[in-house]
Amino acid sequence: MKRFATGLLRVMALALMAMLTCHGDALAQDAFEREIESVVFVPKGQWITGLSLSYSQSAQNKYQFLILEGISGDTYTFKVSPMLMFAFKNDMAAGGRVAYSRSLTKLETADIVLDSETDYEVDHLYRLAHNYSFSGLFRNYFSIGRSKRFGFFNEVQLTLGGGQSKLMQGTGSDLTGAYERNFNFDIGLTPGLCVFLNNYSAMEVNIGVLGFSYTDTKSIHDQIYVSRRNSKSANFRINLFSISFGATFYL
């Protein structure tokens, strides 16, 4: 009787193992697939290089805007950002981007008029700033249907950067100013659209939607007073100020 019970238990254990094995095979065979149509958009082995460049300049002579009157001055902003990536796998690429920006503002005079009896005058304001950064990039491309001309990409960015700026106001014995140095760290997710103009060149537009940013700034006022400030921010929204356009080349 004991031998019979032992044999029965062995048979039941073998049957249970067989059922689990068959069930696992059935799950493996019936794996869910979305069957989204796509083709290889960026093949393995391609080098991806690009450049984003922007410049703006404006000058005002006794310009008036809302509560600001008699604005006289000029300003300009310049930014250049080259990029280099390598497709280590079909539709996957990694690389880096370097960015440099410079801005200058000169305000000779301006009046802030709140009402007929309250106004403030600002004159001889000068600000010069330049910033630089390096970003590590990872991209995942996918085509729109079976199109090899239009496609999307998701770009993950890890950025380290810094910069300097100086601010001065007044003239002669009334001159005052501050000098600042800053450091920033950013992590972001940037989806974008890529349109091929031919086999080797494309136009891109991307926009930041998710990210974390940290900035630390040290300020020296009149070469005497030292202060520090830092800021942190995280967001999951469309940042319209992060929209960028650029030309890329696939070699």
PDB file of C-alpha atoms in Angstrom:
ATOM      1  CA  MET A   1       0.000   0.000   0.000  1.00  0.00           C
ATOM      2  CA  LYS A   2       2.833   2.353   0.859  1.00  0.00           C
ATOM      3  CA  ARG A   3       4.552   1.619  -2.448  1.00  0.00           C
ATOM      4  CA  PHE A   4       1.289   2.256  -4.295  1.00  0.00           C
ATOM      5  CA  ALA A   5       0.822   5.665  -2.594  1.00  0.00           C
ATOM      6  CA  THR A   6       4.413   6.629  -3.340  1.00  0.00           C
ATOM      7  CA  GLY A   7       3.999   5.669  -6.997  1.00  0.00           C
ATOM      8  CA  LEU A   8       0.741   7.591  -7.222  1.00  0.00           C
ATOM      9  CA  LEU A   9       2.373  10.729  -5.823  1.00  0.00           C
ATOM     10  CA  ARG A  10       5.179  10.438  -8.358  1.00  0.00           C
ATOM     11  CA  VAL A  11       2.713  10.111 -11.226  1.00  0.00           C
ATOM     12  CA  MET A  12       0.746  13.150 -10.000  1.00  0.00           C
ATOM     13  CA  ALA A  13       3.940  15.222  -9.680  1.00  0.00           C
ATOM     14  CA  LEU A  14       5.023  14.282 -13.203  1.00  0.00           C
ATOM     15  CA  ALA A  15       1.577  15.121 -14.558  1.00  0.00           C
ATOM     16  CA  LEU A  16       1.609  18.517 -12.800  1.00  0.00           C
ATOM     17  CA  MET A  17       5.074  19.305 -14.192  1.00  0.00           C
ATOM     18  CA  ALA A  18       3.911  18.328 -17.674  1.00  0.00           C
ATOM     19  CA  MET A  19       0.842  20.583 -17.371  1.00  0.00           C
ATOM     20  CA  LEU A  20       2.965  23.559 -16.242  1.00  0.00           C
ATOM     21  CA  THR A  21       5.418  22.982 -19.076  1.00  0.00           C
ATOM     22  CA  CYS A  22       2.654  22.818 -21.669  1.00  0.00           C
ATOM     23  CA  HIS A  23       1.005  25.910 -20.213  1.00  0.00           C
ATOM     24  CA  GLY A  24       4.322  27.806 -20.340  1.00  0.00           C
ATOM     25  CA  ASP A  25       4.840  26.758 -23.951  1.00  0.00           C
ATOM     26  CA  ALA A  26       1.319  27.881 -24.793  1.00  0.00           C
ATOM     27  CA  LEU A  27       1.951  31.292 -23.189  1.00  0.00           C
ATOM     28  CA  ALA A  28       5.222  31.632 -25.084  1.00  0.00           C
ATOM     29  CA  GLN A  29       3.518  30.748 -28.346  1.00  0.00           C
ATOM     30  CA  ASP A  30       0.575  33.106 -27.736  1.00  0.00           C
ATOM     31  CA  ALA A  31       2.644  36.172 -26.815  1.00  0.00           C
ATOM     32  CA  PHE A  32       0.806  39.413 -27.586  1.00  0.00           C
ATOM     33  CA  GLU A  33       2.097  41.445 -30.524  1.00  0.00           C
ATOM     34  CA  ARG A  34       0.807  44.867 -31.541  1.00  0.00           C
ATOM     35  CA  GLU A  35       1.820  44.371 -35.195  1.00  0.00           C
ATOM     36  CA  ILE A  36       2.593  48.082 -35.669  1.00  0.00           C
ATOM     37  CA  GLU A  37       3.790  48.679 -39.214  1.00  0.00           C
ATOM     38  CA  SER A  38       7.322  50.080 -39.377  1.00  0.00           C
ATOM     39  CA  VAL A  39      10.527  49.865 -41.365  1.00  0.00           C
ATOM     40  CA  VAL A  40      14.175  50.488 -40.514  1.00  0.00           C
ATOM     41  CA  PHE A  41      14.396  54.287 -40.425  1.00  0.00           C
ATOM     42  CA  VAL A  42      18.086  54.767 -39.507  1.00  0.00           C
ATOM     43  CA  PRO A  43      20.207  51.666 -40.287  1.00  0.00           C
ATOM     44  CA  LYS A  44      23.041  50.456 -38.103  1.00  0.00           C
ATOM     45  CA  GLY A  45      26.436  52.001 -38.830  1.00  0.00           C
ATOM     46  CA  GLN A  46      25.337  55.505 -39.857  1.00  0.00           C
ATOM     47  CA  TRP A  47      26.959  58.643 -38.475  1.00  0.00           C
ATOM     48  CA  ILE A  48      24.537  61.436 -37.599  1.00  0.00           C
ATOM     49  CA  THR A  49      25.810  65.001 -37.458  1.00  0.00           C
ATOM     50  CA  GLY A  50      23.939  68.257 -37.241  1.00  0.00           C
ATOM     51  CA  LEU A  51      24.062  71.924 -36.354  1.00  0.00           C
ATOM     52  CA  SER A  52      21.609  74.292 -34.715  1.00  0.00           C
ATOM     53  CA  LEU A  53      22.359  78.007 -35.071  1.00  0.00           C
ATOM     54  CA  SER A  54      20.429  81.082 -33.971  1.00  0.00           C
ATOM     55  CA  TYR A  55      21.090  84.822 -33.866  1.00  0.00           C
ATOM     56  CA  SER A  56      18.874  87.749 -32.997  1.00  0.00           C
ATOM     57  CA  GLN A  57      19.513  91.463 -32.646  1.00  0.00           C
ATOM     58  CA  SER A  58      17.342  94.472 -31.885  1.00  0.00           C
ATOM     59  CA  ALA A  59      17.812  98.197 -31.355  1.00  0.00           C
ATOM     60  CA  GLN A  60      15.407 100.702 -29.806  1.00  0.00           C
ATOM     61  CA  ASN A  61      15.352 104.487 -29.957  1.00  0.00           C
ATOM     62  CA  LYS A  62      12.811 106.141 -27.653  1.00  0.00           C
ATOM     63  CA  TYR A  63      10.581 103.078 -27.977  1.00  0.00           C
ATOM     64  CA  GLN A  64       7.400 102.821 -25.926  1.00  0.00           C
ATOM     65  CA  PHE A  65       5.735  99.614 -24.711  1.00  0.00           C
ATOM     66  CA  LEU A  66       2.944  99.547 -22.090  1.00  0.00           C
ATOM     67  CA  ILE A  67       4.380 101.164 -18.918  1.00  0.00           C
ATOM     68  CA  LEU A  68       7.875 101.470 -20.432  1.00  0.00           C
ATOM     69  CA  GLU A  69       8.631 104.746 -22.178  1.00  0.00           C
ATOM     70  CA  GLY A  70      11.661 106.259 -23.859  1.00  0.00           C
ATOM     71  CA  ILE A  71      13.517 102.954 -24.236  1.00  0.00           C
ATOM     72  CA  SER A  72      16.881 103.441 -25.938  1.00  0.00           C
ATOM     73  CA  GLY A  73      19.421 100.648 -26.285  1.00  0.00           C
ATOM     74  CA  ASP A  74      20.326  97.505 -28.176  1.00  0.00           C
ATOM     75  CA  THR A  75      20.666  93.780 -27.558  1.00  0.00           C
ATOM     76  CA  TYR A  76      21.763  90.598 -29.304  1.00  0.00           C
ATOM     77  CA  THR A  77      21.741  86.838 -28.627  1.00  0.00           C
ATOM     78  CA  PHE A  78      23.847  84.201 -30.362  1.00  0.00           C
ATOM     79  CA  LYS A  79      23.754  80.406 -29.939  1.00  0.00           C
ATOM     80  CA  VAL A  80      25.485  77.542 -31.765  1.00  0.00           C
ATOM     81  CA  SER A  81      25.069  73.823 -31.037  1.00  0.00           C
ATOM     82  CA  PRO A  82      26.818  71.087 -33.087  1.00  0.00           C
ATOM     83  CA  MET A  83      25.884  67.398 -32.611  1.00  0.00           C
ATOM     84  CA  LEU A  84      27.492  64.028 -33.438  1.00  0.00           C
ATOM     85  CA  MET A  85      25.906  60.571 -32.970  1.00  0.00           C
ATOM     86  CA  PHE A  86      26.456  56.993 -34.159  1.00  0.00           C
ATOM     87  CA  ALA A  87      23.766  54.369 -34.888  1.00  0.00           C
ATOM     88  CA  PHE A  88      25.055  51.330 -32.993  1.00  0.00           C
ATOM     89  CA  LYS A  89      21.871  49.392 -33.820  1.00  0.00           C
ATOM     90  CA  ASN A  90      18.986  49.768 -36.253  1.00  0.00           C
ATOM     91  CA  ASP A  91      16.984  52.857 -35.196  1.00  0.00           C
ATOM     92  CA  MET A  92      19.134  53.395 -32.073  1.00  0.00           C
ATOM     93  CA  ALA A  93      21.912  55.984 -31.791  1.00  0.00           C
ATOM     94  CA  ALA A  94      24.102  57.536 -29.107  1.00  0.00           C
ATOM     95  CA  GLY A  95      26.438  60.512 -29.050  1.00  0.00           C
ATOM     96  CA  GLY A  96      26.790  64.055 -27.768  1.00  0.00           C
ATOM     97  CA  ARG A  97      26.046  67.732 -28.330  1.00  0.00           C
ATOM     98  CA  VAL A  98      28.046  70.849 -27.423  1.00  0.00           C
ATOM     99  CA  ALA A  99      26.324  74.225 -27.044  1.00  0.00           C
ATOM    100  CA  TYR A 100      27.579  77.778 -26.608  1.00  0.00           C
ATOM    101  CA  SER A 101      25.490  80.934 -26.204  1.00  0.00           C
ATOM    102  CA  ARG A 102      26.306  84.596 -25.710  1.00  0.00           C
ATOM    103  CA  SER A 103      24.006  87.542 -25.024  1.00  0.00           C
ATOM    104  CA  LEU A 104      24.540  91.270 -24.576  1.00  0.00           C
ATOM    105  CA  THR A 105      22.108  93.948 -23.398  1.00  0.00           C
ATOM    106  CA  LYS A 106      22.820  97.684 -23.359  1.00  0.00           C
ATOM    107  CA  LEU A 107      20.114  99.956 -22.009  1.00  0.00           C
ATOM    108  CA  GLU A 108      20.947 103.649 -22.217  1.00  0.00           C
ATOM    109  CA  THR A 109      17.723 104.947 -20.712  1.00  0.00           C
ATOM    110  CA  ALA A 110      14.143 103.898 -19.947  1.00  0.00           C
ATOM    111  CA  ASP A 111      11.262 105.220 -17.856  1.00  0.00           C
ATOM    112  CA  ILE A 112       8.807 103.023 -15.961  1.00  0.00           C
ATOM    113  CA  VAL A 113       5.586 105.048 -15.728  1.00  0.00           C
ATOM    114  CA  LEU A 114       2.933 103.621 -13.386  1.00  0.00           C
ATOM    115  CA  ASP A 115       0.672 106.682 -13.345  1.00  0.00           C
ATOM    116  CA  SER A 116       0.810 110.447 -13.857  1.00  0.00           C
ATOM    117  CA  GLU A 117       2.602 110.942 -10.534  1.00  0.00           C
ATOM    118  CA  THR A 118       4.700 107.763 -10.228  1.00  0.00           C
ATOM    119  CA  ASP A 119       7.595 106.931 -12.522  1.00  0.00           C
ATOM    120  CA  TYR A 120      11.087 105.453 -12.237  1.00  0.00           C
ATOM    121  CA  GLU A 121      14.113 106.012 -14.437  1.00  0.00           C
ATOM    122  CA  VAL A 122      16.598 103.298 -15.379  1.00  0.00           C
ATOM    123  CA  ASP A 123      19.760 104.255 -17.242  1.00  0.00           C
ATOM    124  CA  HIS A 124      23.190 102.931 -18.218  1.00  0.00           C
ATOM    125  CA  LEU A 125      22.371  99.266 -17.677  1.00  0.00           C
ATOM    126  CA  TYR A 126      24.832  96.764 -19.171  1.00  0.00           C
ATOM    127  CA  ARG A 127      24.704  92.957 -19.056  1.00  0.00           C
ATOM    128  CA  LEU A 128      26.980  90.441 -20.779  1.00  0.00           C
ATOM    129  CA  ALA A 129      26.581  86.654 -20.372  1.00  0.00           C
ATOM    130  CA  HIS A 130      27.905  83.517 -21.991  1.00  0.00           C
ATOM    131  CA  ASN A 131      27.070  79.875 -21.261  1.00  0.00           C
ATOM    132  CA  TYR A 132      28.364  76.514 -22.439  1.00  0.00           C
ATOM    133  CA  SER A 133      27.190  72.921 -22.006  1.00  0.00           C
ATOM    134  CA  PHE A 134      27.827  69.318 -23.034  1.00  0.00           C
ATOM    135  CA  SER A 135      25.016  66.791 -23.452  1.00  0.00           C
ATOM    136  CA  GLY A 136      25.121  63.007 -23.706  1.00  0.00           C
ATOM    137  CA  LEU A 137      22.368  61.786 -26.047  1.00  0.00           C
ATOM    138  CA  PHE A 138      20.482  58.575 -26.759  1.00  0.00           C
ATOM    139  CA  ARG A 139      17.900  58.326 -29.534  1.00  0.00           C
ATOM    140  CA  ASN A 140      15.329  55.752 -30.565  1.00  0.00           C
ATOM    141  CA  TYR A 141      13.864  56.282 -34.053  1.00  0.00           C
ATOM    142  CA  PHE A 142      10.670  54.834 -35.509  1.00  0.00           C
ATOM    143  CA  SER A 143       9.029  55.442 -38.858  1.00  0.00           C
ATOM    144  CA  ILE A 144       5.485  56.590 -39.535  1.00  0.00           C
ATOM    145  CA  GLY A 145       3.995  53.434 -41.023  1.00  0.00           C
ATOM    146  CA  ARG A 146       6.248  52.187 -43.797  1.00  0.00           C
ATOM    147  CA  SER A 147       7.506  55.653 -44.719  1.00  0.00           C
ATOM    148  CA  LYS A 148      11.270  56.150 -44.930  1.00  0.00           C
ATOM    149  CA  ARG A 149      10.930  59.933 -45.232  1.00  0.00           C
ATOM    150  CA  PHE A 150       8.870  60.848 -42.140  1.00  0.00           C
ATOM    151  CA  GLY A 151       9.581  59.535 -38.667  1.00  0.00           C
ATOM    152  CA  PHE A 152       9.637  60.288 -34.945  1.00  0.00           C
ATOM    153  CA  PHE A 153      12.372  59.929 -32.363  1.00  0.00           C
ATOM    154  CA  ASN A 154      12.667  59.935 -28.580  1.00  0.00           C
ATOM    155  CA  GLU A 155      15.803  61.616 -27.281  1.00  0.00           C
ATOM    156  CA  VAL A 156      17.134  61.265 -23.711  1.00  0.00           C
ATOM    157  CA  GLN A 157      19.520  64.045 -22.679  1.00  0.00           C
ATOM    158  CA  LEU A 158      22.002  64.304 -19.800  1.00  0.00           C
ATOM    159  CA  THR A 159      23.489  67.809 -19.708  1.00  0.00           C
ATOM    160  CA  LEU A 160      26.285  69.456 -17.709  1.00  0.00           C
ATOM    161  CA  GLY A 161      27.030  73.134 -18.207  1.00  0.00           C
ATOM    162  CA  GLY A 162      28.067  76.445 -16.756  1.00  0.00           C
ATOM    163  CA  GLY A 163      28.579  80.087 -17.557  1.00  0.00           C
ATOM    164  CA  GLN A 164      29.520  83.580 -16.488  1.00  0.00           C
ATOM    165  CA  SER A 165      27.762  86.919 -16.550  1.00  0.00           C
ATOM    166  CA  LYS A 166      28.350  90.479 -15.403  1.00  0.00           C
ATOM    167  CA  LEU A 167      25.850  93.230 -14.721  1.00  0.00           C
ATOM    168  CA  MET A 168      26.681  96.922 -14.348  1.00  0.00           C
ATOM    169  CA  GLN A 169      24.550  99.998 -13.788  1.00  0.00           C
ATOM    170  CA  GLY A 170      25.353 103.689 -13.483  1.00  0.00           C
ATOM    171  CA  THR A 171      28.410 105.760 -14.310  1.00  0.00           C
ATOM    172  CA  GLY A 172      31.332 107.337 -12.463  1.00  0.00           C
ATOM    173  CA  SER A 173      31.072 107.236  -8.683  1.00  0.00           C
ATOM    174  CA  ASP A 174      27.555 105.753  -8.960  1.00  0.00           C
ATOM    175  CA  LEU A 175      28.763 102.684 -10.862  1.00  0.00           C
ATOM    176  CA  THR A 176      27.672  99.395  -9.311  1.00  0.00           C
ATOM    177  CA  GLY A 177      27.746  95.851 -10.585  1.00  0.00           C
ATOM    178  CA  ALA A 178      27.808  92.109  -9.973  1.00  0.00           C
ATOM    179  CA  TYR A 179      29.716  89.147 -11.372  1.00  0.00           C
ATOM    180  CA  GLU A 180      28.154  85.667 -11.445  1.00  0.00           C
ATOM    181  CA  ARG A 181      29.288  82.127 -12.152  1.00  0.00           C
ATOM    182  CA  ASN A 182      26.770  79.322 -12.553  1.00  0.00           C
ATOM    183  CA  PHE A 183      26.677  75.538 -12.872  1.00  0.00           C
ATOM    184  CA  ASN A 184      23.705  73.542 -14.134  1.00  0.00           C
ATOM    185  CA  PHE A 185      22.696  69.897 -14.436  1.00  0.00           C
ATOM    186  CA  ASP A 186      19.740  68.683 -16.505  1.00  0.00           C
ATOM    187  CA  ILE A 187      18.055  65.396 -17.394  1.00  0.00           C
ATOM    188  CA  GLY A 188      15.372  65.542 -20.069  1.00  0.00           C
ATOM    189  CA  LEU A 189      13.188  63.576 -22.457  1.00  0.00           C
ATOM    190  CA  THR A 190      12.728  65.273 -25.825  1.00  0.00           C
ATOM    191  CA  PRO A 191      10.520  63.748 -28.546  1.00  0.00           C
ATOM    192  CA  GLY A 192      10.861  65.076 -32.067  1.00  0.00           C
ATOM    193  CA  LEU A 193       9.919  64.795 -35.731  1.00  0.00           C
ATOM    194  CA  CYS A 194      12.439  64.029 -38.487  1.00  0.00           C
ATOM    195  CA  VAL A 195      11.818  64.703 -42.200  1.00  0.00           C
ATOM    196  CA  PHE A 196      14.346  63.442 -44.777  1.00  0.00           C
ATOM    197  CA  LEU A 197      14.925  65.831 -47.676  1.00  0.00           C
ATOM    198  CA  ASN A 198      17.067  63.229 -49.482  1.00  0.00           C
ATOM    199  CA  ASN A 199      19.090  60.128 -48.541  1.00  0.00           C
ATOM    200  CA  TYR A 200      21.657  62.094 -46.533  1.00  0.00           C
ATOM    201  CA  SER A 201      20.016  65.216 -45.073  1.00  0.00           C
ATOM    202  CA  ALA A 202      16.991  65.871 -42.872  1.00  0.00           C
ATOM    203  CA  MET A 203      15.219  68.607 -40.955  1.00  0.00           C
ATOM    204  CA  GLU A 204      14.351  68.086 -37.291  1.00  0.00           C
ATOM    205  CA  VAL A 205      12.156  69.752 -34.700  1.00  0.00           C
ATOM    206  CA  ASN A 206      11.971  68.684 -31.056  1.00  0.00           C
ATOM    207  CA  ILE A 207      10.378  69.882 -27.843  1.00  0.00           C
ATOM    208  CA  GLY A 208      11.032  69.090 -24.180  1.00  0.00           C
ATOM    209  CA  VAL A 209       8.210  67.405 -22.256  1.00  0.00           C
ATOM    210  CA  LEU A 210       9.853  65.813 -19.204  1.00  0.00           C
ATOM    211  CA  GLY A 211      12.890  66.812 -17.226  1.00  0.00           C
ATOM    212  CA  PHE A 212      14.741  67.691 -14.034  1.00  0.00           C
ATOM    213  CA  SER A 213      16.996  70.728 -13.706  1.00  0.00           C
ATOM    214  CA  TYR A 214      19.404  71.967 -11.018  1.00  0.00           C
ATOM    215  CA  THR A 215      21.260  75.311 -11.099  1.00  0.00           C
ATOM    216  CA  ASP A 216      23.791  76.696  -8.627  1.00  0.00           C
ATOM    217  CA  THR A 217      24.918  80.352  -8.903  1.00  0.00           C
ATOM    218  CA  LYS A 218      27.616  82.291  -7.051  1.00  0.00           C
ATOM    219  CA  SER A 219      27.397  86.095  -7.167  1.00  0.00           C
ATOM    220  CA  ILE A 220      29.942  88.758  -6.140  1.00  0.00           C
ATOM    221  CA  HIS A 221      28.446  92.231  -5.782  1.00  0.00           C
ATOM    222  CA  ASP A 222      30.786  95.227  -6.121  1.00  0.00           C
ATOM    223  CA  GLN A 223      33.701  92.789  -5.479  1.00  0.00           C
ATOM    224  CA  ILE A 224      32.754  92.809  -1.781  1.00  0.00           C
ATOM    225  CA  TYR A 225      29.551  90.925  -1.026  1.00  0.00           C
ATOM    226  CA  VAL A 226      29.328  87.221  -1.882  1.00  0.00           C
ATOM    227  CA  SER A 227      26.046  85.351  -2.176  1.00  0.00           C
ATOM    228  CA  ARG A 228      24.835  82.005  -3.507  1.00  0.00           C
ATOM    229  CA  ARG A 229      21.540  80.741  -4.795  1.00  0.00           C
ATOM    230  CA  ASN A 230      20.364  77.428  -6.200  1.00  0.00           C
ATOM    231  CA  SER A 231      17.183  76.227  -7.804  1.00  0.00           C
ATOM    232  CA  LYS A 232      15.644  72.842  -8.618  1.00  0.00           C
ATOM    233  CA  SER A 233      12.736  72.092 -10.891  1.00  0.00           C
ATOM    234  CA  ALA A 234      10.984  69.059 -12.351  1.00  0.00           C
ATOM    235  CA  ASN A 235       8.239  69.073 -14.938  1.00  0.00           C
ATOM    236  CA  PHE A 236       6.060  66.843 -17.049  1.00  0.00           C
ATOM    237  CA  ARG A 237       4.558  69.259 -19.549  1.00  0.00           C
ATOM    238  CA  ILE A 238       5.196  70.746 -22.972  1.00  0.00           C
ATOM    239  CA  ASN A 239       7.853  73.433 -22.649  1.00  0.00           C
ATOM    240  CA  LEU A 240       7.299  75.839 -25.545  1.00  0.00           C
ATOM    241  CA  PHE A 241      10.584  77.626 -24.781  1.00  0.00           C
ATOM    242  CA  SER A 242      12.525  74.410 -25.479  1.00  0.00           C
ATOM    243  CA  ILE A 243      11.357  74.041 -29.112  1.00  0.00           C
ATOM    244  CA  SER A 244      14.378  73.816 -31.413  1.00  0.00           C
ATOM    245  CA  PHE A 245      14.883  73.352 -35.149  1.00  0.00           C
ATOM    246  CA  GLY A 246      17.984  71.997 -36.849  1.00  0.00           C
ATOM    247  CA  ALA A 247      19.502  70.358 -39.913  1.00  0.00           C
ATOM    248  CA  THR A 248      21.091  66.896 -39.641  1.00  0.00           C
ATOM    249  CA  PHE A 249      23.163  64.800 -42.017  1.00  0.00           C
ATOM    250  CA  TYR A 250      23.194  60.978 -42.113  1.00  0.00           C
ATOM    251  CA  LEU A 251      26.492  59.641 -43.447  1.00  0.00           C
TER     252      LEU A 251
END
